[in-house]
């Protein structure tokens, strides 16, 4: 049976669309059952244009972070999601969410964690003058970019690299890495870790 994915986004949604296309083409034995965005984003438009079930849940409409995240859990459960993929979801998930979905939430981050956590990871790498950076997929805990690392892809930083060129280079690797990791998780089944 196909694994049912829920994808959480906030922005451009290129990883979300890439995963959805891989599901659609049969490259991944999975189905994107719901895309949730915390705002009216470019990504949510892409999801709808692709014919996906896409929902905007604005945290401002909830009395607490916990009740907002409970609503996310409800939407995921109604859609029988077994793995939650964060793809540019720009908010830290709280303890009750990460406990409910322990080892069933993964995130992609544009650096070789544990280096350069948080925002503007590409710029942080450039400022440090490192020669290699990349992207990481890891399990999500309530600590920023800190859960167990699943896999990483590396990119070489050239002498004339800018934030824009590095971001583009890393994004290409992100798309490959997400599919690679999902294949691995689908094969091994994440249920074992839960
Ligand atoms: C990616 O760089 C991802 O690593 C980070 O947010 C960005 C999302 O890009 N967490 P997109 O929305 O998938 O295009």
Tab-separated table of C-alpha atoms and ligand atoms in Angstrom:
chain	number	residue	atom	x	y	z
A	1	UNK	CA	0.000	0.000	0.000
A	2	UNK	CA	1.243	3.491	-0.792
A	3	UNK	CA	2.557	5.499	2.129
A	4	UNK	CA	0.390	8.539	2.843
A	5	UNK	CA	2.385	11.756	3.152
A	6	UNK	CA	1.432	15.098	4.644
A	7	UNK	CA	3.623	18.006	3.562
A	8	UNK	CA	3.942	21.202	5.600
A	9	UNK	CA	5.147	24.327	3.815
A	10	UNK	CA	5.372	28.091	4.214
A	11	UNK	CA	6.878	29.368	1.004
A	12	UNK	CA	7.825	28.469	-2.515
A	13	UNK	CA	6.982	24.772	-2.323
A	14	UNK	CA	9.534	23.453	-4.812
A	15	UNK	CA	10.379	20.432	-2.620
A	16	UNK	CA	6.657	19.799	-2.089
A	17	UNK	CA	5.999	19.843	-5.842
A	18	UNK	CA	9.011	17.666	-6.562
A	19	UNK	CA	7.832	15.037	-4.047
A	20	UNK	CA	4.292	15.225	-5.428
A	21	UNK	CA	5.552	14.678	-8.976
A	22	UNK	CA	7.577	11.657	-7.854
A	23	UNK	CA	4.429	10.209	-6.238
A	24	UNK	CA	2.380	10.913	-9.340
A	25	UNK	CA	4.916	9.315	-11.694
A	26	UNK	CA	5.171	6.207	-9.541
A	27	UNK	CA	8.826	6.832	-8.693
A	28	UNK	CA	7.736	6.892	-5.059
A	29	UNK	CA	5.270	4.370	-3.660
A	30	UNK	CA	3.514	7.143	-1.816
A	31	UNK	CA	0.649	9.574	-2.137
A	32	UNK	CA	0.525	13.177	-0.966
A	33	UNK	CA	-2.738	13.164	0.969
A	34	UNK	CA	-2.534	16.745	2.194
A	35	UNK	CA	-0.407	19.876	1.887
A	36	UNK	CA	-0.718	22.360	4.742
A	37	UNK	CA	0.663	25.886	4.686
A	38	UNK	CA	0.699	28.317	7.598
A	39	UNK	CA	0.016	31.153	5.155
A	40	UNK	CA	-1.296	31.889	1.698
A	41	UNK	CA	1.934	30.967	-0.049
A	42	UNK	CA	3.199	30.453	-3.595
A	43	UNK	CA	3.519	26.793	-2.623
A	44	UNK	CA	-0.152	26.429	-1.776
A	45	UNK	CA	-1.051	27.724	-5.254
A	46	UNK	CA	1.338	25.204	-6.806
A	47	UNK	CA	-0.243	22.420	-4.732
A	48	UNK	CA	-3.744	23.384	-5.844
A	49	UNK	CA	-2.705	23.718	-9.486
A	50	UNK	CA	-1.274	20.221	-9.235
A	51	UNK	CA	-4.648	19.007	-7.967
A	52	UNK	CA	-3.538	18.285	-4.413
A	53	UNK	CA	-5.619	18.570	-1.294
A	54	UNK	CA	-4.199	21.840	0.071
A	55	UNK	CA	-5.109	23.663	3.232
A	56	UNK	CA	-4.077	26.981	4.765
A	57	UNK	CA	-4.072	26.968	8.559
A	58	UNK	CA	-3.137	30.372	9.911
A	59	UNK	CA	-1.760	30.227	13.478
A	60	UNK	CA	-3.204	33.696	14.103
A	61	UNK	CA	-6.673	32.164	14.066
A	62	UNK	CA	-5.941	29.953	17.079
A	63	UNK	CA	-5.735	30.885	20.730
A	64	UNK	CA	-2.473	29.045	21.302
A	65	UNK	CA	0.344	27.325	19.458
A	66	UNK	CA	-0.880	24.062	20.929
A	67	UNK	CA	-4.452	24.430	19.652
A	68	UNK	CA	-3.106	25.438	16.233
A	69	UNK	CA	-0.874	22.399	16.054
A	70	UNK	CA	-3.728	20.186	17.290
A	71	UNK	CA	-5.656	21.347	14.248
A	72	UNK	CA	-2.715	20.357	12.023
A	73	UNK	CA	-2.738	16.913	13.677
A	74	UNK	CA	-6.500	16.612	13.066
A	75	UNK	CA	-6.102	17.452	9.382
A	76	UNK	CA	-3.244	14.966	9.057
A	77	UNK	CA	-5.193	12.226	10.831
A	78	UNK	CA	-8.371	12.798	8.809
A	79	UNK	CA	-6.206	12.284	5.741
A	80	UNK	CA	-4.613	9.148	7.244
A	81	UNK	CA	-1.083	10.543	7.016
A	82	UNK	CA	1.679	8.251	8.273
A	83	UNK	CA	4.703	10.456	7.533
A	84	UNK	CA	4.885	14.238	7.833
A	85	UNK	CA	7.398	15.973	5.553
A	86	UNK	CA	8.446	19.512	6.385
A	87	UNK	CA	9.527	21.322	3.249
A	88	UNK	CA	10.263	24.947	3.984
A	89	UNK	CA	7.869	25.072	6.933
A	90	UNK	CA	9.182	28.131	8.749
A	91	UNK	CA	8.041	27.522	12.296
A	92	UNK	CA	9.290	25.377	15.162
A	93	UNK	CA	6.815	22.645	16.060
A	94	UNK	CA	5.906	22.358	19.732
A	95	UNK	CA	6.462	19.419	22.069
A	96	UNK	CA	2.915	18.070	21.931
A	97	UNK	CA	3.048	17.888	18.119
A	98	UNK	CA	6.512	16.330	17.996
A	99	UNK	CA	5.489	13.835	20.697
A	100	UNK	CA	2.300	12.866	18.868
A	101	UNK	CA	4.293	12.390	15.667
A	102	UNK	CA	7.510	11.096	17.212
A	103	UNK	CA	9.849	9.786	14.479
A	104	UNK	CA	7.142	10.427	11.918
A	105	UNK	CA	8.154	13.991	11.041
A	106	UNK	CA	11.174	14.753	8.864
A	107	UNK	CA	12.626	18.079	7.759
A	108	UNK	CA	15.017	19.307	5.090
A	109	UNK	CA	17.554	21.976	5.994
A	110	UNK	CA	19.929	23.783	3.597
A	111	UNK	CA	23.210	23.061	5.411
A	112	UNK	CA	25.271	20.136	6.600
A	113	UNK	CA	23.832	19.918	10.098
A	114	UNK	CA	24.813	20.319	12.864
A	115	UNK	CA	26.488	23.319	11.184
A	116	UNK	CA	24.434	26.430	10.419
A	117	UNK	CA	21.087	25.768	12.078
A	118	UNK	CA	18.218	28.213	11.748
A	119	UNK	CA	17.574	30.918	9.187
A	120	UNK	CA	19.818	31.946	6.266
A	121	UNK	CA	21.904	28.780	6.496
A	122	UNK	CA	23.462	29.408	3.071
A	123	UNK	CA	24.605	32.910	4.091
A	124	UNK	CA	25.935	31.589	7.400
A	125	UNK	CA	28.051	29.057	5.466
A	126	UNK	CA	29.405	31.738	3.122
A	127	UNK	CA	30.278	34.039	6.005
A	128	UNK	CA	32.221	31.258	7.746
A	129	UNK	CA	34.181	30.625	4.542
A	130	UNK	CA	33.552	26.872	4.507
A	131	UNK	CA	34.412	25.129	1.242
A	132	UNK	CA	31.567	22.630	1.316
A	133	UNK	CA	27.952	22.885	2.345
A	134	UNK	CA	24.823	20.999	1.380
A	135	UNK	CA	21.535	19.805	2.764
A	136	UNK	CA	20.343	17.511	5.520
A	137	UNK	CA	17.188	15.523	6.150
A	138	UNK	CA	16.584	14.773	9.801
A	139	UNK	CA	13.873	13.659	12.182
A	140	UNK	CA	12.130	16.572	13.840
A	141	UNK	CA	12.140	17.234	17.559
A	142	UNK	CA	11.044	20.372	19.389
A	143	UNK	CA	14.656	21.658	19.244
A	144	UNK	CA	15.568	23.655	16.151
A	145	UNK	CA	17.193	21.544	13.389
A	146	UNK	CA	18.429	19.042	15.963
A	147	UNK	CA	16.822	15.601	15.504
A	148	UNK	CA	18.637	12.497	14.320
A	149	UNK	CA	20.206	12.943	10.871
A	150	UNK	CA	18.891	10.599	8.171
A	151	UNK	CA	21.019	11.641	5.186
A	152	UNK	CA	22.943	14.532	3.623
A	153	UNK	CA	24.066	15.699	0.182
A	154	UNK	CA	27.170	17.850	-0.255
A	155	UNK	CA	27.868	20.798	-2.583
A	156	UNK	CA	31.212	22.482	-3.216
A	157	UNK	CA	31.355	26.220	-2.557
A	158	UNK	CA	33.210	28.012	-5.358
A	159	UNK	CA	35.381	31.102	-4.915
A	160	UNK	CA	32.821	33.393	-6.531
A	161	UNK	CA	29.806	31.838	-4.802
A	162	UNK	CA	26.990	34.160	-3.779
A	163	UNK	CA	24.037	33.445	-1.496
A	164	UNK	CA	21.851	33.205	-4.590
A	165	UNK	CA	24.050	30.734	-6.483
A	166	UNK	CA	24.627	28.614	-3.378
A	167	UNK	CA	20.905	28.511	-2.578
A	168	UNK	CA	20.200	27.348	-6.132
A	169	UNK	CA	22.914	24.682	-6.022
A	170	UNK	CA	21.728	23.353	-2.660
A	171	UNK	CA	18.074	23.320	-3.768
A	172	UNK	CA	18.957	21.007	-6.663
A	173	UNK	CA	20.513	18.615	-4.146
A	174	UNK	CA	17.537	19.007	-1.780
A	175	UNK	CA	15.191	17.752	-4.460
A	176	UNK	CA	17.364	14.665	-5.060
A	177	UNK	CA	17.889	14.014	-1.353
A	178	UNK	CA	14.213	14.170	-0.411
A	179	UNK	CA	13.316	11.531	-2.984
A	180	UNK	CA	16.276	9.354	-1.970
A	181	UNK	CA	15.331	9.506	1.725
A	182	UNK	CA	11.637	8.903	1.087
A	183	UNK	CA	12.485	5.813	-0.951
A	184	UNK	CA	14.572	4.581	1.955
A	185	UNK	CA	11.847	5.261	4.530
A	186	UNK	CA	9.134	3.717	2.371
A	187	UNK	CA	11.234	0.560	1.981
A	188	UNK	CA	12.064	0.269	5.663
A	189	UNK	CA	8.721	1.672	6.794
A	190	UNK	CA	8.868	4.428	9.384
A	191	UNK	CA	6.346	2.596	11.564
A	192	UNK	CA	9.234	0.631	13.066
A	193	UNK	CA	10.665	3.799	14.602
A	194	UNK	CA	7.439	5.165	16.049
B	1	LIG	C1	14.659	24.890	1.363
B	1	LIG	O1	15.900	25.495	1.200
B	1	LIG	C2	14.635	24.055	2.620
B	1	LIG	O2	15.847	23.443	2.890
B	1	LIG	C3	14.325	25.078	3.676
B	1	LIG	O3	13.389	25.927	3.062
B	1	LIG	C4	13.572	25.911	1.646
B	1	LIG	C5	12.273	25.509	1.039
B	1	LIG	O4	12.299	25.589	-0.344
B	1	LIG	N1	13.869	24.443	4.880
B	1	LIG	P1	10.997	25.201	-1.178
B	1	LIG	O5	9.843	25.943	-0.534
B	1	LIG	O6	10.827	23.723	-1.107
B	1	LIG	O7	11.274	25.686	-2.566
